[in-house]
Amino acid sequence: MYKLILADDEEDVREGLLSLIDWESLGYTVMETAENGKEAAELVEKHAPDVVVTDIQMPFMNGLQLSEWIREQYPATKIIILTGYEEFEYAQKAIRLGIDEYVLKPFSARELAEILTKVKMQIDEEVAAKENVQLLTEHYRKNLPILQSLFLSSLVSRRLQETEIHEKCEHYDLDLSGERYQVSVIRIDSTTVRRESSGSGEPGNRQASVSLKDTNDTQLQLFAVYNIAEEMVRLHSGDRAFIHHDEVVVLSIAEPSMEDQLADRTLQLLEEIRFSVERFLKLTVTIGAGSEVEQLSELAGSYEEAVKALDYRVILGGNKVIWIEDVESRQYVPLSMDELREKELVRCLKVGSDQELTDLLEELFSALADSKASYQDFQVYLLEMLTSVIKVAKDVHVDLDKLFGEGAGFLGQFIKFSHAEEAKTWFLDVCMKLKHSIASDRQSSYNKLVDEAKDYIMTHYGDNDISIARVCQHLHISTGYFSNIFKKETKTTFVNYLMGVRMDAAQDLLATTDLKAFEIAERVGFADPNYFSFCFRKKYGISPKEYRTGARSS
């Protein structure tokens, strides 16, 4: 069922349409009806309907003004205009507003039903197009190689969690399972552009033959190198080639029982690629090869080593394969809290779930436990983790004494920790305290923000130009952010809350003063006394005058 709002200032028209049209059989649910444009706008904001049926001539805000507002705020909503023959030229403006359909008065229920059916078919087609699994699947498959390449680039750009990697491999139909991995980078050597010619030597008879080496099109050269590399890599099951940062990257994967041969096989493959590029493209490339790693999450490290190996081209010359282990001695690199790990820890502390934080700490300490770190490296790693936690605590102004206990005694904990499991338990407790403190402070800030907004509304509800934009300008926040928080905390929209404050004030003034209705309307923020009376009657079921009479007699 599609949601619909019906707006017409004539009660008999509204009731007639509600009773004469079988809305449900047409696929609609009439959420509410409105008797003027302003009320209709409030209902649109409340229900976000799929369709609005509105008369063109209504008090307070006419149908075209309402339509213009809907197009700005809810562009996907379909609009059906009801108009008389004498208003037709006026209604032509509706074309510029993107009105979906119009119905000329007088009209029958059958005529409107036909228009509603037509509009429903339009919505059905739009929904079907967006939900057409076959089309989406076909589009997805066409773009799958691009998505795979982007994902492979992300693997060598930053450290991802193993669970995330395996999930994305499944989504992108990538089988990267293996025992060991190695990353290599192919970089085209710089060349001097030259052109060779054959012929009589006369300009008119000269026939230029331009090869890839002769062209300035570096992207074309890169693509040609990629084609050769991809064709040769394809011969090795599981291996991948892709373009990343204007270089060709080769990912070598060792199958079970073949892990001992990965480096030798990779270096041989790279030599074959280098030779083929020079032979067929008349270009030379230098290829850097990183060290082997055991996890997909460690590919970024192997990639960095491959790039580092390319730096030795200055010393060793180009047009060759350079393996990092041949040019740099393999020394143990202490485990450290790199930028990516720190960012993920900060994210979990500020906006992550308890489970995400637990999983991350499990991963961080697993890496520590699996490494061959010395006791000194163990302490340095813990200190780096602690520094990240303290930075977050300072950023959000959390009292360190409340987090760690009074004094700086928490630094002495590092002397007591004898193994990773003990440290993990302590860190988890501290991080959970910090996370929950941040969440509590955030809720308090939400409450404070809403309280400030309420105070501002109470002070300025009498201004007829008060709006959510004006309140947000006062609070120095965006309207979208404020709307979400305000609705979440008050369980109502800003417009409804403001209306409630104004009606409460109007009640009080009617009961305690002799001010006329139009004076009260002005005092509580209504520029139009008639609209004030309409809103008052709608909320309380009686007119302001009837309310005053009842209040005085009780």
XYZ file of C-alpha atoms in Angstrom:
554
model
C 0.000 0.000 0.000
C 1.223 3.489 -0.876
C 0.688 6.306 1.636
C -1.515 9.209 0.508
C -2.481 12.632 1.919
C -5.701 14.284 0.688
C -5.924 18.081 0.938
C -9.059 20.130 0.064
C -10.663 23.042 1.858
C -14.188 21.737 1.191
C -15.260 19.199 3.784
C -17.915 17.620 1.532
C -15.276 17.058 -1.177
C -12.927 15.365 1.272
C -15.643 13.170 2.760
C -17.084 12.413 -0.655
C -13.723 11.255 -2.029
C -13.053 9.154 1.069
C -16.392 7.370 0.765
C -16.755 7.084 -3.013
C -13.275 5.761 -3.831
C -12.146 2.298 -2.781
C -8.648 3.440 -1.853
C -7.381 0.051 -0.701
C -8.349 -1.678 -3.945
C -6.384 1.009 -5.793
C -3.353 0.305 -3.600
C -3.483 3.353 -1.308
C -3.859 4.089 2.369
C -5.158 7.569 3.141
C -3.048 8.541 6.146
C -4.902 11.788 6.955
C -6.789 14.632 5.284
C -6.072 18.367 5.423
C -8.317 21.356 4.852
C -5.571 23.857 4.023
C -2.054 23.920 2.622
C -0.242 24.541 5.899
C -1.931 21.609 7.569
C -1.132 19.462 4.532
C 2.559 20.437 4.770
C 2.616 19.370 8.426
C 1.036 16.028 7.512
C 3.546 15.508 4.699
C 6.362 16.132 7.164
C 4.769 13.693 9.591
C 4.012 10.813 7.201
C 6.345 11.326 4.183
C 3.595 10.060 1.833
C 4.079 8.555 -1.612
C 1.252 10.645 -3.110
C -0.395 13.975 -2.260
C -3.778 14.857 -3.799
C -4.398 18.573 -3.332
C -6.873 21.215 -4.402
C -5.279 24.230 -6.061
C -7.249 26.860 -4.100
C -6.888 26.532 -0.328
C -6.448 29.009 2.567
C -3.130 29.780 4.312
C -1.092 28.026 1.605
C -2.508 27.198 -1.829
C -1.960 23.988 -3.754
C 0.861 25.339 -5.907
C 2.738 26.739 -2.906
C 2.287 23.383 -1.198
C 3.519 21.581 -4.321
C 6.583 23.816 -4.535
C 7.406 23.060 -0.900
C 6.914 19.316 -1.432
C 9.203 19.362 -4.484
C 11.942 20.994 -2.411
C 11.558 18.828 0.688
C 10.215 15.498 -0.662
C 11.129 15.336 -4.376
C 10.085 11.675 -4.751
C 6.491 12.330 -3.672
C 3.925 12.245 -6.489
C 1.544 15.219 -6.664
C -1.975 15.255 -8.139
C -3.586 18.691 -8.493
C -7.371 19.202 -8.371
C -8.362 22.360 -10.292
C -11.354 24.009 -11.922
C -11.569 25.101 -15.569
C -11.292 28.758 -14.585
C -8.021 27.977 -12.776
C -6.512 25.998 -15.648
C -4.173 28.747 -16.890
C -3.066 29.294 -13.316
C -2.521 25.560 -13.013
C -0.167 25.550 -15.982
C 2.492 26.751 -13.577
C 2.208 23.249 -12.137
C 4.056 21.943 -15.173
C 7.131 23.875 -14.102
C 6.775 22.489 -10.589
C 6.838 18.949 -11.897
C 3.247 18.073 -11.008
C 2.615 14.451 -11.948
C -1.112 14.667 -12.829
C -4.036 17.109 -12.666
C -7.798 16.535 -12.536
C -10.269 19.169 -13.810
C -13.319 19.953 -11.705
C -16.029 18.850 -11.733
C -14.764 15.282 -11.855
C -16.202 11.897 -10.975
C -14.756 9.392 -8.544
C -14.050 7.145 -11.521
C -11.925 9.826 -13.227
C -9.819 10.369 -10.104
C -9.529 6.603 -9.635
C -8.118 6.297 -13.154
C -5.528 8.972 -12.417
C -4.627 7.283 -9.125
C -4.216 3.974 -10.938
C -1.947 5.643 -13.491
C 0.191 7.200 -10.755
C 0.381 3.892 -8.896
C 1.641 2.219 -12.063
C 4.345 4.885 -12.327
C 5.421 4.257 -8.745
C 5.297 0.488 -9.297
C 7.573 0.845 -12.316
C 10.025 3.013 -10.401
C 10.081 0.569 -7.496
C 10.410 -2.409 -9.858
C 13.302 -0.757 -11.688
C 15.124 -0.222 -8.423
C 14.339 -3.707 -7.141
C 14.766 -5.604 -10.403
C 17.131 -8.285 -9.192
C 17.934 -9.462 -12.685
C 18.940 -5.986 -13.884
C 20.851 -5.292 -10.687
C 22.607 -8.637 -10.944
C 23.557 -8.012 -14.556
C 24.813 -4.525 -13.716
C 26.701 -5.898 -10.732
C 28.372 -8.605 -12.823
C 29.423 -6.090 -15.448
C 31.053 -3.966 -12.764
C 32.414 -6.885 -10.730
C 35.963 -6.729 -12.225
C 36.152 -3.047 -11.275
C 34.896 -3.771 -7.759
C 37.380 -6.625 -7.412
C 40.232 -4.382 -8.523
C 39.216 -1.637 -6.090
C 39.043 -4.158 -3.263
C 42.466 -5.588 -4.117
C 43.812 -2.023 -4.092
C 42.363 -1.527 -0.623
C 44.141 -4.670 0.575
C 47.554 -3.242 -0.283
C 46.654 0.306 0.825
C 45.648 -0.324 4.410
C 45.336 -3.030 7.007
C 41.856 -4.561 7.093
C 40.483 -7.055 9.590
C 40.509 -10.687 8.469
C 36.759 -11.057 9.004
C 36.062 -8.020 6.802
C 38.410 -9.335 4.119
C 36.725 -12.743 3.974
C 33.257 -11.161 3.861
C 34.223 -8.920 0.954
C 35.955 -11.762 -0.871
C 32.651 -13.617 -0.726
C 30.700 -10.563 -1.906
C 33.081 -9.902 -4.793
C 33.394 -13.566 -5.783
C 37.138 -13.541 -5.071
C 38.945 -16.671 -3.972
C 42.105 -15.491 -2.216
C 42.530 -18.552 -0.019
C 46.126 -19.661 0.366
C 48.879 -20.540 2.795
C 51.194 -17.605 2.060
C 51.082 -14.399 0.026
C 53.535 -12.095 -1.736
C 53.030 -8.682 -3.349
C 55.081 -7.299 -6.261
C 54.928 -3.906 -7.992
C 55.693 -3.294 -11.679
C 56.828 0.233 -12.528
C 57.476 1.450 -16.082
C 60.987 2.872 -16.483
C 61.131 6.451 -17.722
C 61.948 6.677 -21.434
C 62.968 9.380 -23.832
C 60.301 9.955 -26.453
C 61.711 9.427 -29.929
C 60.186 8.846 -33.327
C 61.666 6.703 -36.088
C 60.676 7.275 -39.697
C 61.065 5.493 -42.982
C 60.631 6.688 -46.554
C 62.244 9.044 -49.001
C 62.974 11.666 -46.428
C 60.536 14.098 -48.012
C 57.950 15.349 -45.513
C 55.119 14.509 -47.852
C 56.246 10.887 -48.225
C 57.301 10.254 -44.651
C 55.378 7.483 -42.891
C 55.760 7.658 -39.108
C 55.538 4.451 -37.085
C 54.767 5.229 -33.468
C 55.229 2.449 -30.876
C 54.186 2.461 -27.222
C 57.697 3.525 -26.342
C 57.329 6.544 -28.602
C 54.032 7.764 -27.190
C 53.482 10.103 -24.266
C 50.313 8.250 -23.253
C 51.460 6.778 -19.946
C 48.011 5.353 -19.201
C 48.048 3.431 -22.482
C 51.505 2.106 -21.639
C 50.322 1.100 -18.182
C 47.300 -0.715 -19.604
C 49.482 -2.567 -22.096
C 51.846 -3.696 -19.323
C 48.838 -4.771 -17.254
C 47.491 -6.844 -20.155
C 50.738 -8.783 -20.440
C 51.067 -9.242 -16.684
C 47.429 -10.317 -16.305
C 47.733 -12.824 -19.142
C 50.820 -14.431 -17.578
C 49.514 -14.287 -14.000
C 46.338 -16.057 -15.110
C 48.433 -19.176 -15.759
C 48.989 -19.506 -11.999
C 45.808 -20.506 -10.188
C 44.716 -17.907 -7.651
C 47.270 -15.215 -8.527
C 45.955 -11.747 -9.372
C 47.135 -8.678 -11.283
C 45.576 -5.218 -10.955
C 46.373 -1.540 -11.400
C 47.029 0.548 -8.307
C 48.456 4.082 -8.165
C 49.567 3.998 -11.835
C 51.506 0.784 -11.324
C 50.710 -2.855 -11.929
C 50.509 -4.947 -8.773
C 50.865 -8.723 -8.750
C 49.465 -10.754 -5.859
C 50.987 -14.231 -5.639
C 49.184 -16.868 -3.622
C 50.672 -20.168 -2.461
C 48.392 -23.188 -2.466
C 48.592 -25.752 0.365
C 51.843 -27.751 0.321
C 53.323 -25.238 -2.154
C 54.138 -22.424 0.264
C 57.886 -23.212 0.256
C 58.005 -22.515 -3.482
C 56.134 -19.194 -3.466
C 59.116 -16.825 -3.579
C 60.977 -18.797 -6.271
C 57.857 -19.146 -8.401
C 56.995 -15.470 -8.028
C 60.474 -14.239 -8.934
C 60.482 -16.469 -12.014
C 57.048 -15.145 -13.056
C 58.229 -11.564 -12.620
C 61.260 -12.186 -14.808
C 58.980 -13.606 -17.496
C 56.739 -10.539 -17.296
C 59.739 -8.177 -17.496
C 61.120 -10.038 -20.518
C 57.746 -10.113 -22.321
C 57.124 -6.391 -21.769
C 60.492 -5.540 -23.264
C 60.025 -7.952 -26.170
C 56.482 -7.069 -27.191
C 56.049 -3.470 -26.020
C 59.643 -2.226 -26.451
C 59.342 -0.839 -22.913
C 61.419 -1.637 -19.870
C 60.029 -2.097 -16.377
C 61.523 -2.493 -12.943
C 59.715 -4.834 -10.587
C 59.935 -4.734 -6.804
C 58.994 -7.838 -4.813
C 58.038 -7.768 -1.141
C 58.418 -10.451 1.478
C 56.019 -13.335 1.992
C 53.246 -12.934 4.565
C 50.842 -15.421 6.113
C 47.643 -13.341 6.324
C 45.691 -11.263 3.815
C 45.572 -8.522 6.428
C 49.386 -8.264 6.113
C 49.426 -7.581 2.365
C 49.903 -3.852 2.935
C 53.245 -4.628 4.597
C 54.413 -6.771 1.670
C 53.315 -4.031 -0.742
C 55.283 -1.396 1.173
C 58.364 -3.606 0.972
C 57.889 -4.049 -2.783
C 57.746 -0.265 -3.228
C 60.819 0.061 -1.026
C 62.636 -2.453 -3.229
C 61.936 -0.214 -6.242
C 63.927 2.558 -4.555
C 67.065 0.463 -5.188
C 66.590 1.059 -8.921
C 68.706 4.189 -8.411
C 71.627 1.995 -7.303
C 71.070 -1.203 -9.275
C 69.585 0.283 -12.444
C 66.279 -0.377 -14.140
C 64.878 -3.209 -16.245
C 65.262 -5.851 -13.547
C 63.460 -7.633 -10.714
C 64.524 -6.502 -7.238
C 63.522 -8.642 -4.243
C 63.558 -6.794 -0.928
C 65.188 -9.752 0.802
C 68.138 -9.546 -1.586
C 68.873 -5.895 -0.869
C 67.912 -5.550 2.783
C 68.788 -7.901 5.592
C 65.765 -9.497 7.196
C 65.599 -8.124 10.679
C 62.755 -8.442 13.094
C 60.526 -5.368 12.947
C 58.885 -4.779 16.343
C 55.099 -4.844 16.351
C 53.672 -1.351 16.668
C 50.363 0.507 16.796
C 50.272 1.834 13.248
C 47.974 4.650 12.143
C 45.282 2.305 10.837
C 45.099 0.315 14.057
C 44.923 3.512 16.078
C 42.144 4.942 13.896
C 40.090 1.784 14.285
C 40.572 1.820 18.064
C 39.485 5.482 18.200
C 36.422 4.720 16.066
C 35.369 1.820 18.289
C 35.810 3.885 21.447
C 33.750 6.786 20.093
C 30.996 5.203 17.993
C 31.498 1.422 17.851
C 29.534 -1.268 19.637
C 30.775 -3.197 22.660
C 31.236 -6.243 20.443
C 33.290 -4.302 17.883
C 35.592 -3.011 20.615
C 35.978 -6.506 22.091
C 36.768 -7.992 18.676
C 39.339 -5.296 17.909
C 41.185 -5.783 21.205
C 41.111 -9.518 20.586
C 42.767 -8.929 17.214
C 45.351 -6.488 18.608
C 46.398 -8.854 21.361
C 46.340 -11.869 19.069
C 48.876 -10.089 16.870
C 50.981 -9.470 19.944
C 50.726 -13.068 21.113
C 51.560 -14.441 17.655
C 54.628 -12.243 17.226
C 58.092 -13.009 18.521
C 58.288 -9.721 20.370
C 60.719 -9.328 23.216
C 59.499 -8.354 26.650
C 60.678 -4.808 25.965
C 58.754 -4.711 22.663
C 55.751 -6.105 24.518
C 55.841 -3.163 26.940
C 56.351 -0.610 24.144
C 53.348 -1.999 22.261
C 51.159 -1.752 25.356
C 52.370 1.791 25.970
C 51.447 2.754 22.389
C 47.975 1.297 22.903
C 47.592 3.157 26.175
C 48.688 6.411 24.533
C 45.918 6.010 21.942
C 43.356 5.485 24.718
C 44.592 8.520 26.678
C 44.419 10.695 23.532
C 40.750 9.786 23.094
C 40.049 10.427 26.785
C 41.636 13.887 26.550
C 39.800 14.718 23.301
C 36.425 14.064 24.930
C 37.463 15.548 28.294
C 37.125 12.364 30.332
C 38.718 12.548 33.791
C 41.740 10.225 33.783
C 41.415 9.656 37.525
C 37.916 8.258 36.995
C 39.220 6.111 34.151
C 42.375 4.725 35.744
C 41.989 5.567 39.424
C 43.585 8.435 41.298
C 47.230 9.189 40.659
C 49.483 7.904 37.883
C 49.670 4.399 39.321
C 48.262 2.896 36.148
C 51.700 3.247 34.526
C 52.994 0.735 37.031
C 50.629 -1.852 35.580
C 53.074 -2.441 32.739
C 55.633 -3.823 35.146
C 53.127 -6.275 36.557
C 51.795 -7.629 33.240
C 53.576 -10.885 32.484
C 51.576 -12.022 29.453
C 49.211 -10.693 26.778
C 46.025 -12.220 28.227
C 46.447 -10.376 31.514
C 47.075 -7.082 29.716
C 44.077 -7.664 27.427
C 41.718 -8.071 30.384
C 42.944 -4.797 31.895
C 42.767 -2.916 28.598
C 39.287 -4.208 27.849
C 38.043 -2.955 31.217
C 39.607 0.504 30.712
C 38.355 0.809 27.123
C 34.812 -0.209 28.075
C 34.790 2.402 30.852
C 35.939 5.061 28.398
C 33.470 3.989 25.706
C 30.502 4.032 28.085
C 31.620 7.380 29.497
C 31.725 8.842 25.976
C 28.250 7.439 25.237
C 26.906 8.874 28.488
C 28.412 12.300 27.808
C 27.005 12.225 24.273
C 23.518 11.529 25.647
C 23.965 14.353 28.120
C 24.979 16.679 25.296
C 21.871 15.584 23.368
C 19.719 16.398 26.392
C 21.452 19.741 26.859
C 21.010 20.602 23.181
C 17.298 19.790 23.256
C 16.859 21.718 26.519
C 18.546 24.765 24.942
C 16.260 24.447 21.919
C 13.199 24.242 24.185
C 14.359 27.304 26.107
C 14.821 29.222 22.871
C 11.373 28.159 21.659
C 9.785 29.247 24.965
C 11.458 32.641 24.630
C 10.710 33.221 20.944
C 7.524 31.274 20.142
C 5.757 34.604 19.743
C 7.913 35.450 16.707
C 5.970 34.472 13.608
C 9.227 33.863 11.709
C 10.698 31.360 14.167
C 11.813 28.237 12.326
C 13.986 25.191 12.757
C 16.674 26.955 10.701
C 16.663 29.912 13.085
C 16.923 27.651 16.141
C 19.804 25.745 14.556
C 21.568 29.000 13.723
C 21.279 29.951 17.398
C 22.635 26.546 18.470
C 25.339 26.528 15.750
C 24.380 23.106 14.387
C 22.947 21.763 11.146
C 19.194 21.316 10.697
C 19.502 17.654 9.704
C 21.526 16.789 12.812
C 19.195 18.770 15.076
C 16.006 17.294 13.561
C 17.150 13.756 14.278
C 18.191 14.513 17.845
C 15.093 16.594 18.634
C 12.688 13.956 17.314
C 14.563 11.184 19.099
C 14.546 12.985 22.445
C 11.057 14.549 22.361
C 9.235 11.866 20.297
C 7.772 14.608 18.092
C 8.829 16.941 15.309
C 9.994 20.510 15.812
C 6.864 21.849 14.066
C 4.507 19.864 16.315
C 6.415 20.853 19.445
C 6.321 24.547 18.508
C 2.598 24.290 17.784
C 2.040 22.694 21.189
C 3.900 25.507 22.965
C 1.893 28.122 21.074
C -1.432 26.440 21.824
C -0.569 26.136 25.530
C 0.292 29.843 25.609
C -2.930 30.688 23.760
C -4.957 28.689 26.288
C -3.376 30.609 29.145
C -3.982 33.989 27.512
C -7.601 33.145 26.722
C -8.254 32.098 30.305
C -6.397 34.926 32.090
C -6.659 38.021 29.848
C -9.250 40.004 27.926
C -7.115 40.159 24.782
C -9.012 39.628 21.564
C -8.399 36.475 19.531
C -6.387 38.282 16.856
C -4.194 39.891 19.558
C -3.557 36.479 21.149
C -2.810 35.030 17.712
C -0.153 37.694 17.203
C 1.328 37.162 20.670
C 1.757 33.410 20.145
C 3.354 33.739 16.715
C 0.529 33.559 14.174
C 0.572 36.153 11.392
C -2.885 35.012 10.239
C -5.647 35.091 12.918
C -7.813 32.776 10.844
C -5.082 30.150 10.750
C -4.674 30.521 14.523
C -8.387 29.824 14.985
C -8.183 26.866 12.648
C -5.215 25.340 14.516
C -6.829 25.965 17.906
C -10.082 24.302 16.865
C -8.186 21.395 15.347
C -6.264 20.785 18.568
C -9.004 21.352 21.132
C -12.214 20.788 19.129
C -13.622 24.225 19.956
C -12.956 27.804 18.860
C -10.869 30.229 20.962
C -14.050 32.109 21.855
C -15.794 28.925 23.020
C -12.725 27.972 25.050
C -12.660 31.376 26.786
C -16.363 31.144 27.601
C -15.919 27.674 29.079
C -12.817 28.694 31.053
C -14.548 31.757 32.546
C -17.685 29.836 33.531
C -15.850 26.994 35.271
